[in-house]
CSV table of C-alpha atoms and ligand atoms in Angstrom, one decimal:
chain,number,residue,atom,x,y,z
A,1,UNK,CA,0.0,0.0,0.0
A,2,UNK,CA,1.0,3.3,-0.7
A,3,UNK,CA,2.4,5.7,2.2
A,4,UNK,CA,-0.7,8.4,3.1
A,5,UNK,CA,0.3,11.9,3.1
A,6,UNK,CA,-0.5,13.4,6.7
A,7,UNK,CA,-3.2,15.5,6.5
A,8,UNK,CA,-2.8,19.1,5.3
A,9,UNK,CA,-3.2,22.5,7.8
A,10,UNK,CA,-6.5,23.4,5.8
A,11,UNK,CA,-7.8,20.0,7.5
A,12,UNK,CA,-8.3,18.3,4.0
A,13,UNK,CA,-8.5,14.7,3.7
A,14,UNK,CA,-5.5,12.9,3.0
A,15,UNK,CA,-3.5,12.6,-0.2
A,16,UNK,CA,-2.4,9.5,-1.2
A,17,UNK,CA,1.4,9.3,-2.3
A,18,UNK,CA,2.5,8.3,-5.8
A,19,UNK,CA,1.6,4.3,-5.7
A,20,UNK,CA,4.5,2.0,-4.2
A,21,UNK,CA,4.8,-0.4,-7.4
A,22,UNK,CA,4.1,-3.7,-5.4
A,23,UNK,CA,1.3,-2.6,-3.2
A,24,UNK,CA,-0.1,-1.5,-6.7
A,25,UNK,CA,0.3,-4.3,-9.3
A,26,UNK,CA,-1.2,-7.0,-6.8
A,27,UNK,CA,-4.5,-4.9,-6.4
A,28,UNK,CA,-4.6,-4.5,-9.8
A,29,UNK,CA,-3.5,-7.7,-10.5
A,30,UNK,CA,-5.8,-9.3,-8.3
A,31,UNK,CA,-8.8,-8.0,-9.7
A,32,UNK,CA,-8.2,-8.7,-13.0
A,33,UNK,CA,-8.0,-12.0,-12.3
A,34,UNK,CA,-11.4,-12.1,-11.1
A,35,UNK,CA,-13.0,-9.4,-14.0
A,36,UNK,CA,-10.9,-9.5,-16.5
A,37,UNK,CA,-13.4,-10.1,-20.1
A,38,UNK,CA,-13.4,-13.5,-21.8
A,39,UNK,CA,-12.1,-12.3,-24.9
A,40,UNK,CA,-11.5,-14.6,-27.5
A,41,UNK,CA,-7.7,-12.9,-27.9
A,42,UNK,CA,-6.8,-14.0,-23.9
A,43,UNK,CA,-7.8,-17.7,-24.6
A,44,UNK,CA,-4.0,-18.3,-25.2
A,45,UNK,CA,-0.8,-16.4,-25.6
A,46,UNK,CA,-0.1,-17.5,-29.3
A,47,UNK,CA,2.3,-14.7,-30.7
A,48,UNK,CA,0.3,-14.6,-34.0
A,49,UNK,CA,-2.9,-14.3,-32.3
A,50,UNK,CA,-2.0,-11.5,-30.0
A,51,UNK,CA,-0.4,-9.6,-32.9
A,52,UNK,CA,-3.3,-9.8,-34.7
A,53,UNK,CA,-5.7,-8.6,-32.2
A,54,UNK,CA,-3.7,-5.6,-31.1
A,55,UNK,CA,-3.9,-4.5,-35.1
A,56,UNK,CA,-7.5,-4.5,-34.9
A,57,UNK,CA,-7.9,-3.1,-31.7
A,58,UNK,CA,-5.9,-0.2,-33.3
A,59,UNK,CA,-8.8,2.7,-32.8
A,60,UNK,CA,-11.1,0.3,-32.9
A,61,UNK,CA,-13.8,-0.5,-30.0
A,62,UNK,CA,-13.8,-3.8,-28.6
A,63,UNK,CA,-17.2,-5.3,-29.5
A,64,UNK,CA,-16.5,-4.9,-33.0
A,65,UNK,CA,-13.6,-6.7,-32.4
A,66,UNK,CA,-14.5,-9.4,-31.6
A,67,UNK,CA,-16.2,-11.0,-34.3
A,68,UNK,CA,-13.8,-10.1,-36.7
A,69,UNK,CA,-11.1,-11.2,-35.4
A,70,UNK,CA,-12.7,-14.8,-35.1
A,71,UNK,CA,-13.3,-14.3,-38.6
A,72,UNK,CA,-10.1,-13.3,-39.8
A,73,UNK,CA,-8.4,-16.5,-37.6
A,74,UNK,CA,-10.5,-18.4,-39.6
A,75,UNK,CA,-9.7,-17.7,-43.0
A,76,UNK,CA,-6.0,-17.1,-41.9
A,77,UNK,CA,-5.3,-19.3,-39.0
A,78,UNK,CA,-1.2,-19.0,-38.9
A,79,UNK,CA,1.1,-16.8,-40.3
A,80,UNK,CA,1.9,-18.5,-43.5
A,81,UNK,CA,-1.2,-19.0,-44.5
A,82,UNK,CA,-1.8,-15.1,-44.3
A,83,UNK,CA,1.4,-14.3,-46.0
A,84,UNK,CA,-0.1,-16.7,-48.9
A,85,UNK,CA,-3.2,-14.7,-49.1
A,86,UNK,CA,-3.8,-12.0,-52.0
A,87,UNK,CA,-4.3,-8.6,-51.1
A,88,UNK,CA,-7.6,-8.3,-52.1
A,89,UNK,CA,-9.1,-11.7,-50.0
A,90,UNK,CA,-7.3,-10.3,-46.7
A,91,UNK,CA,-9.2,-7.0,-47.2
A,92,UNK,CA,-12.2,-8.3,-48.0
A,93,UNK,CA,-11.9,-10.8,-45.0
A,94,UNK,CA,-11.0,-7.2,-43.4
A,95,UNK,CA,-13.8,-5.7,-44.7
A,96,UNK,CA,-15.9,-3.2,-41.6
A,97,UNK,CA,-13.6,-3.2,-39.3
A,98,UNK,CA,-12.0,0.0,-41.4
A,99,UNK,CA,-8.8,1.8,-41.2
A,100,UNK,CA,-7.6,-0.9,-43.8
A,101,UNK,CA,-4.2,0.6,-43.9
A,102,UNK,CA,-3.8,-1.8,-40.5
A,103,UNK,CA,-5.2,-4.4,-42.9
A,104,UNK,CA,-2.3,-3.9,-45.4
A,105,UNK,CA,0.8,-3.2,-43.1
A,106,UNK,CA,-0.1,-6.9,-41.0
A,107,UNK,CA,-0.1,-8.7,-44.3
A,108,UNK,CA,3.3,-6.8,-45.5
A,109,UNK,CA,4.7,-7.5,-42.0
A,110,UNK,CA,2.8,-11.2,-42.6
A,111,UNK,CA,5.1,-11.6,-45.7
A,112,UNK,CA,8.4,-10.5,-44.2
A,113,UNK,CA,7.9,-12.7,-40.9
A,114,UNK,CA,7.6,-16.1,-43.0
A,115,UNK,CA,11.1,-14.7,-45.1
A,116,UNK,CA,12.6,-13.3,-42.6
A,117,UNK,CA,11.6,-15.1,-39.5
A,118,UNK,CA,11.2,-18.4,-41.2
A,119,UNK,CA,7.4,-17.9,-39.9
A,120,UNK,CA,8.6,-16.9,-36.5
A,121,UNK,CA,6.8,-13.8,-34.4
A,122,UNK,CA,10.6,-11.9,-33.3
A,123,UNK,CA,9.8,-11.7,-29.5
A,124,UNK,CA,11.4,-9.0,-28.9
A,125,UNK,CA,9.6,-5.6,-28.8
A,126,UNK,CA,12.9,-4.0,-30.4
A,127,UNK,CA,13.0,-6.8,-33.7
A,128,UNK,CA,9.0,-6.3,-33.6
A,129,UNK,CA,8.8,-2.6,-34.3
A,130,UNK,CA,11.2,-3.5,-37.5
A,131,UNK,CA,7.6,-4.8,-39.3
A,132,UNK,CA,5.1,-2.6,-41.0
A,133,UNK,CA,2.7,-1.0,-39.2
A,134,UNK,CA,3.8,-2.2,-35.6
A,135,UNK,CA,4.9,0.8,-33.3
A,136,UNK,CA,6.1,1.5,-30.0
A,137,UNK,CA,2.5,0.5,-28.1
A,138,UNK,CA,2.1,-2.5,-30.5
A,139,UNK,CA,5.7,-3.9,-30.3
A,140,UNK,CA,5.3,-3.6,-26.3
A,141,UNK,CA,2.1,-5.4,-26.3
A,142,UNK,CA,3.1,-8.2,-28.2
A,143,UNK,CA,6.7,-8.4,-26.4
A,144,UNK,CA,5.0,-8.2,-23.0
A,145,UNK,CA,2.0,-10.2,-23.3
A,146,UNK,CA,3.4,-12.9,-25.7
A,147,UNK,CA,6.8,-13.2,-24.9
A,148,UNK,CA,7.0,-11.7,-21.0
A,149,UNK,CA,9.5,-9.2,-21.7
A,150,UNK,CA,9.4,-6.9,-19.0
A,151,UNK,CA,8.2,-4.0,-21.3
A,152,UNK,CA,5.2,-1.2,-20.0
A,153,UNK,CA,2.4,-0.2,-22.7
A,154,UNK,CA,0.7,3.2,-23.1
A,155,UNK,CA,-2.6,3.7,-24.9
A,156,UNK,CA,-5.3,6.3,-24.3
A,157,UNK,CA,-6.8,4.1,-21.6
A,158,UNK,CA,-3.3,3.7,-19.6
A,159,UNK,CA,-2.7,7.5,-20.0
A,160,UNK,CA,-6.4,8.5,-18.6
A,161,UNK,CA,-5.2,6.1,-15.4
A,162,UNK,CA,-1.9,7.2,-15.2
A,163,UNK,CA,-2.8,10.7,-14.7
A,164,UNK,CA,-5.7,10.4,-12.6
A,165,UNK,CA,-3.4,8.6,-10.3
A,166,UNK,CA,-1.0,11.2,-10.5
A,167,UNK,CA,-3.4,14.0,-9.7
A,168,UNK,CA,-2.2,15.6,-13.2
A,169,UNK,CA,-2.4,15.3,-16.6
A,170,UNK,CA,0.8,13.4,-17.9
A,171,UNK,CA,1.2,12.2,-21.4
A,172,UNK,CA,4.3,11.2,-24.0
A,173,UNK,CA,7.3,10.1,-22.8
A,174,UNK,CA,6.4,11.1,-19.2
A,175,UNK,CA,3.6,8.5,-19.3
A,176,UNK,CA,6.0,5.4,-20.7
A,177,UNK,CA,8.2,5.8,-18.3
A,178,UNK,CA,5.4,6.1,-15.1
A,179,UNK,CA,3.7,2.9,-16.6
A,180,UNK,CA,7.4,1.3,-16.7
A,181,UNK,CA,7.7,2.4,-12.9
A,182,UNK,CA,4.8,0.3,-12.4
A,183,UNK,CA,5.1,-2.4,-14.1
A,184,UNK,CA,4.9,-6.0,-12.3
A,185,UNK,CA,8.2,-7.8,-13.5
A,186,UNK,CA,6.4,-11.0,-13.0
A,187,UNK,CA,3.2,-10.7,-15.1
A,188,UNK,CA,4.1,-7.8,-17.6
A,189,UNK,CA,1.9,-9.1,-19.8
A,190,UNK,CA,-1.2,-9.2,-17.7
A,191,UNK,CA,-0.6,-6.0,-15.6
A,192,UNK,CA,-0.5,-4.7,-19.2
A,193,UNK,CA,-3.6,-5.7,-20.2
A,194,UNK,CA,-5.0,-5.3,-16.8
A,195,UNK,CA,-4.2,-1.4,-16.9
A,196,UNK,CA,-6.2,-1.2,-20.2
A,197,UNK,CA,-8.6,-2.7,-19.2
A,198,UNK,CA,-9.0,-0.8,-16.0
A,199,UNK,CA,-8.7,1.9,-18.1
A,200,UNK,CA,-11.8,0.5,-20.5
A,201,UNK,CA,-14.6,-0.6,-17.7
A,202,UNK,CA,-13.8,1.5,-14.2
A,203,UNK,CA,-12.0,4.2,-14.8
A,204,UNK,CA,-13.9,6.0,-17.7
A,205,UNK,CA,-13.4,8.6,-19.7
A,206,UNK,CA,-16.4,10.4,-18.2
A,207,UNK,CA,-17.7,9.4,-15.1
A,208,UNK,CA,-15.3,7.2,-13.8
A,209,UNK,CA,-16.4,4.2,-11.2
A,210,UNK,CA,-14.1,4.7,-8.0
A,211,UNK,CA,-16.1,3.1,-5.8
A,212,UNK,CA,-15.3,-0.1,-8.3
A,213,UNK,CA,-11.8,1.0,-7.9
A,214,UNK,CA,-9.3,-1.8,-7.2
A,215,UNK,CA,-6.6,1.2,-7.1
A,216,UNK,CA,-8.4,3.5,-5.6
A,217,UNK,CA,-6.4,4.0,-2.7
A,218,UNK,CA,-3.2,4.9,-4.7
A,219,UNK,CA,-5.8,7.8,-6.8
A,220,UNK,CA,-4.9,11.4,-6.6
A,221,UNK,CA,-7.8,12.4,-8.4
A,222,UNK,CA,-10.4,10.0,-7.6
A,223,UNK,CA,-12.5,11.1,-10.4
A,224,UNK,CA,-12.1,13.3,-13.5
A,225,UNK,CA,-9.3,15.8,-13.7
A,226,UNK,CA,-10.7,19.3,-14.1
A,227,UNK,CA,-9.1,19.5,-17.3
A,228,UNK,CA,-9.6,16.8,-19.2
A,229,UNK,CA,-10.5,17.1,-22.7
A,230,UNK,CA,-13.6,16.4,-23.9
A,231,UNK,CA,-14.4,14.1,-27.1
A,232,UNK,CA,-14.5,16.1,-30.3
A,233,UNK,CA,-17.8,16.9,-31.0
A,234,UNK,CA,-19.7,14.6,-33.7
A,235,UNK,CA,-20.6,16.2,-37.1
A,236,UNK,CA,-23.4,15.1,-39.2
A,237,UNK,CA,-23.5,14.8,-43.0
A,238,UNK,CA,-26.3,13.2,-45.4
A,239,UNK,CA,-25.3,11.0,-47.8
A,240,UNK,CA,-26.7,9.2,-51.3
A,241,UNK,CA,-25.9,6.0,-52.8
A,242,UNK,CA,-27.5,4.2,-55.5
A,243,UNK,CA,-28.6,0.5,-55.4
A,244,UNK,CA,-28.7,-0.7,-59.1
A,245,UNK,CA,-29.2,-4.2,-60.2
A,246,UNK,CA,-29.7,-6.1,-63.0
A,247,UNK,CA,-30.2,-9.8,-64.1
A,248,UNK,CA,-28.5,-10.8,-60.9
A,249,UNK,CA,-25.7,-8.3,-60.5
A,250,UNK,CA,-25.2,-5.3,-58.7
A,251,UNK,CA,-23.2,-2.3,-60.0
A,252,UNK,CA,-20.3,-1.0,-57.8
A,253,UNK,CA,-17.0,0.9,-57.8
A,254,UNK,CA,-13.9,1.0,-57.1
A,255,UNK,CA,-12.6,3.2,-55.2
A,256,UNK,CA,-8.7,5.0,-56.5
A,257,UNK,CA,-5.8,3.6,-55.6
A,258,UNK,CA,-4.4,6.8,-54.2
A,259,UNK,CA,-7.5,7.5,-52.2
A,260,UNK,CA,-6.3,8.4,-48.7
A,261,UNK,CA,-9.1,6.5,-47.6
A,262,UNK,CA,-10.0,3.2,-48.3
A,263,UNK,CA,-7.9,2.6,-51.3
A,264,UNK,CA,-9.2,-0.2,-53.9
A,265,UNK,CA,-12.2,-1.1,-52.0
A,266,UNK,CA,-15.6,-1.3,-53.4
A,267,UNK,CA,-18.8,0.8,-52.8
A,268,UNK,CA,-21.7,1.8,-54.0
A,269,UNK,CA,-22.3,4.8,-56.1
A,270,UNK,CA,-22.5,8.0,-54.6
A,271,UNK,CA,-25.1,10.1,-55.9
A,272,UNK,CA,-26.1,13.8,-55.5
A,273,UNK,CA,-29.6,14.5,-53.8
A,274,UNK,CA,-32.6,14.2,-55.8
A,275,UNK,CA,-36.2,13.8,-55.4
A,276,UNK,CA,-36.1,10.2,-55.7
A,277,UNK,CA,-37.6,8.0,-52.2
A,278,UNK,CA,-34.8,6.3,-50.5
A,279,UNK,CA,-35.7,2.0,-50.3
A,280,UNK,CA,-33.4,2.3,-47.4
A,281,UNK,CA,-31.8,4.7,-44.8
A,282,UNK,CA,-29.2,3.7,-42.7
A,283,UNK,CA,-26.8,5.6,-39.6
A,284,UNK,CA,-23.1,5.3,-40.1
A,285,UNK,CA,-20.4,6.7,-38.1
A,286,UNK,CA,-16.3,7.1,-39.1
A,287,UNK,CA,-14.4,9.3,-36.4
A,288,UNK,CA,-16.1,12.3,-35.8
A,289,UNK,CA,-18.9,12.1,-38.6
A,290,UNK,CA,-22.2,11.1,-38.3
A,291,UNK,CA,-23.7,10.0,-41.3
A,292,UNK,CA,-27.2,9.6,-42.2
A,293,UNK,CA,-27.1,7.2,-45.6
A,294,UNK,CA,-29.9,7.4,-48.2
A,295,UNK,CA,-29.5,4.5,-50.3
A,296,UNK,CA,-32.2,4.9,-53.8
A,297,UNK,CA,-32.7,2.6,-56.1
A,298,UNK,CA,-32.1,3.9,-59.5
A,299,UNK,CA,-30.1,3.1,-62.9
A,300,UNK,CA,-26.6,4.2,-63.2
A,301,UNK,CA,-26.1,7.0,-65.3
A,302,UNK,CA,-24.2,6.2,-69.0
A,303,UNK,CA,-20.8,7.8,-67.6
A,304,UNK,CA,-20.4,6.3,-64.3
A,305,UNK,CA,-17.6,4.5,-64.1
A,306,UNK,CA,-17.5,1.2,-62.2
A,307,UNK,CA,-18.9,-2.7,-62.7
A,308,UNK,CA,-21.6,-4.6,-63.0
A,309,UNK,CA,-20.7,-8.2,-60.4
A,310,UNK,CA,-22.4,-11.1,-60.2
A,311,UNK,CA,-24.4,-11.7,-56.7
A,312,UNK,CA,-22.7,-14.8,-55.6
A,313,UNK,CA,-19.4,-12.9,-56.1
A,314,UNK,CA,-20.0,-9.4,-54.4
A,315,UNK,CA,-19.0,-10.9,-50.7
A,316,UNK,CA,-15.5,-12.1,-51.6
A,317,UNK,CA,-14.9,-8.7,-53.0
A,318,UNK,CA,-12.9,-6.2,-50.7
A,319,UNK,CA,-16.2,-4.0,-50.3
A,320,UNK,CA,-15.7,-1.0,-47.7
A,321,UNK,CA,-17.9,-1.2,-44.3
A,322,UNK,CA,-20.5,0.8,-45.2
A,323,UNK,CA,-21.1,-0.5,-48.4
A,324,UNK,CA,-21.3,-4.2,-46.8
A,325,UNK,CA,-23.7,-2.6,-44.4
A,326,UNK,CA,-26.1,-1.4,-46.8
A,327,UNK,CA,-25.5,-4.7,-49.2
A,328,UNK,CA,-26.7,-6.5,-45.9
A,329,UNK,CA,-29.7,-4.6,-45.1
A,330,UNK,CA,-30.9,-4.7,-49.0
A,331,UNK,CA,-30.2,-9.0,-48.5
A,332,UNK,CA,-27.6,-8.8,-51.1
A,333,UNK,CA,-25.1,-10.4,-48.7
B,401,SF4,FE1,-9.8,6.1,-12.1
B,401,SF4,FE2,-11.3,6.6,-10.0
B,401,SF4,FE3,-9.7,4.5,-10.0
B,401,SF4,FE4,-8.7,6.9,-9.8
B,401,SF4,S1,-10.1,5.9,-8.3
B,401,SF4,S2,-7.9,5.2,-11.1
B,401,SF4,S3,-10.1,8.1,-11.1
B,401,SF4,S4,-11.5,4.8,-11.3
């Protein structure tokens, strides 16, 4: 347990110190041991399968997660059998959980571990963050919770404890090297996760649960900091597609290869407004947009660039979120 601070002249309550690392990690440990979430990526500590879920949790929430992930094991159960894969099956096998730049970089990195590696996850988080699209969060995460090395993680979650513990907002490099303070030598791997996780379900963002606290009695704050920033505001944006089919194909395109977003993946039409009555409208969020999707059925103007595809072939195709979304609701897919 941490040393309380005697109480100040002004007759305020106490102030805990800074956490004594032990006292610490076994509270924290302790109750993640009992609440920690069955997730499908804890069943095991398979390098491969703990790589790939810390891509895909990459700004990503967890429910979403975890189906996909399943998914993706499925098609691609081991390394070489991703770094076999073409581009366009892993994306489609990618396909809504977005950021598909993630999607790309693991099966580069896929490619080079089975050359390089002989097939072989490097364990260490140094050799890891030699692989596209694995940085300094990703290569600890894997090193620590794979491999054991003794190795701290910081992500958004870790930071919000960190400096709520502290009493003050701490971020960057000043963060890493608090979480490495820390850090429980013996279970790096699982005081990693359990700090996210704390980080996920108790201490949130807004309303934190401190009476659910494990650490609570190491907390400077004890709630929110007074100067926390807010999430940015959501804007909202209306937005057409058009549904066209004929004689059992649908008519999509493909998005530019040097699109910043979603490169190569396929979508419906986007059409301008027009008077026509939507067969389906649907909510979709990226980041900080709200979108409210129209989706008409019409036929493609004469210039529109872009495919007619056979039903039975549309869901191998690497088709962006949305556009599997609306597929879906319209029981294309
Ligand atoms: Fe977060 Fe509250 Fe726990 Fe402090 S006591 S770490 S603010 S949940």
């Amino acid at each position: 347990m941490g040393q309380a601070k005697k109480s100040s002249k002004t007759g305020a309550n106490p102030r805990p110190a800074l956490p004594d690392s032990a006292g610490f990690a076994t509270r924290l440990l302790a109750w993640y041991d009992r609440h920690a979430r069955p997730l499908p990526w804890r069943e095991n500590h398979d390098p491969y399968r703990v790589w790939v879920s810390e891509i895909m949790l990459q700004q990503t929430r967890v429910a979403a997660v975890t189906t996909h992930y399943q998914l993706f094991l499925k098609s691609f159960p081991t390394v070489q059998k991703l770094a076999r894969a073409r581009g366009p099956s892993v994306l489609a096998v990618w396909s809504g959980l977005g950021y598909y730049r993630r999607a790309r970089m693991l099966h580069a990195a896929a490619k080079m571990v089975v050359k390089k590696y002989q097939g072989k996850l490097p364990a260490g988080s140094k050799e890891l963050r030699a692989l596209p699209g694995i940085g300094r969060y990703t290569a600890a995460a894997i090193a620590s919770i794979a491999h054991g090395e003794k190795i701290a993680v910081v992500d958004g979650n870790v930071e919000r404890v960190l400096s709520r513990l502290k009493g003050k907002s701490i971020d960057g490099e000043a963060a890493w090297q608090a979480a490495q303070d820390l850090l429980d030598e013996a279970r790096p791997g699982d005081f990693n996760q359990a700090m996210m996780e704390l980080g996920a379900t108790v201490c949130l963002p807004q309303q934190p649960r401190c009476l659910l606290c494990p650490v609570s009695p190491f907390c400077r704050a004890r709630g929110e900091l007074a100067v926390e920033k807010k999430a940015p505001s959501q804007r909202k944006r209306e937005i057409r597609y058009a549904l066209a089919r004929r004689n059992g194909h649908v008519f999509l395109v493909q998005r530019k290869e040097d699109e910043s977003l979603m490169p190569g993946m396929w979508e419906l039409p986007e059409v301008p407004r027009n008077g026509t009555a939507p067969l389906l409208s649907l909510r979709h969020s990226i980041t900080v947009t709200d979108y409210t999707v129209r989706v008409v059925e019409m036929p493609i103007p004469e210039q529109e660039r872009g495919r007619w595809i056979a039903l039975s072939r549309v869901g191998a195709l690497p088709l962006t979120g949305l556009a599997r979304k609306i597929l879906r609701r319209a029981e294309i897919l």
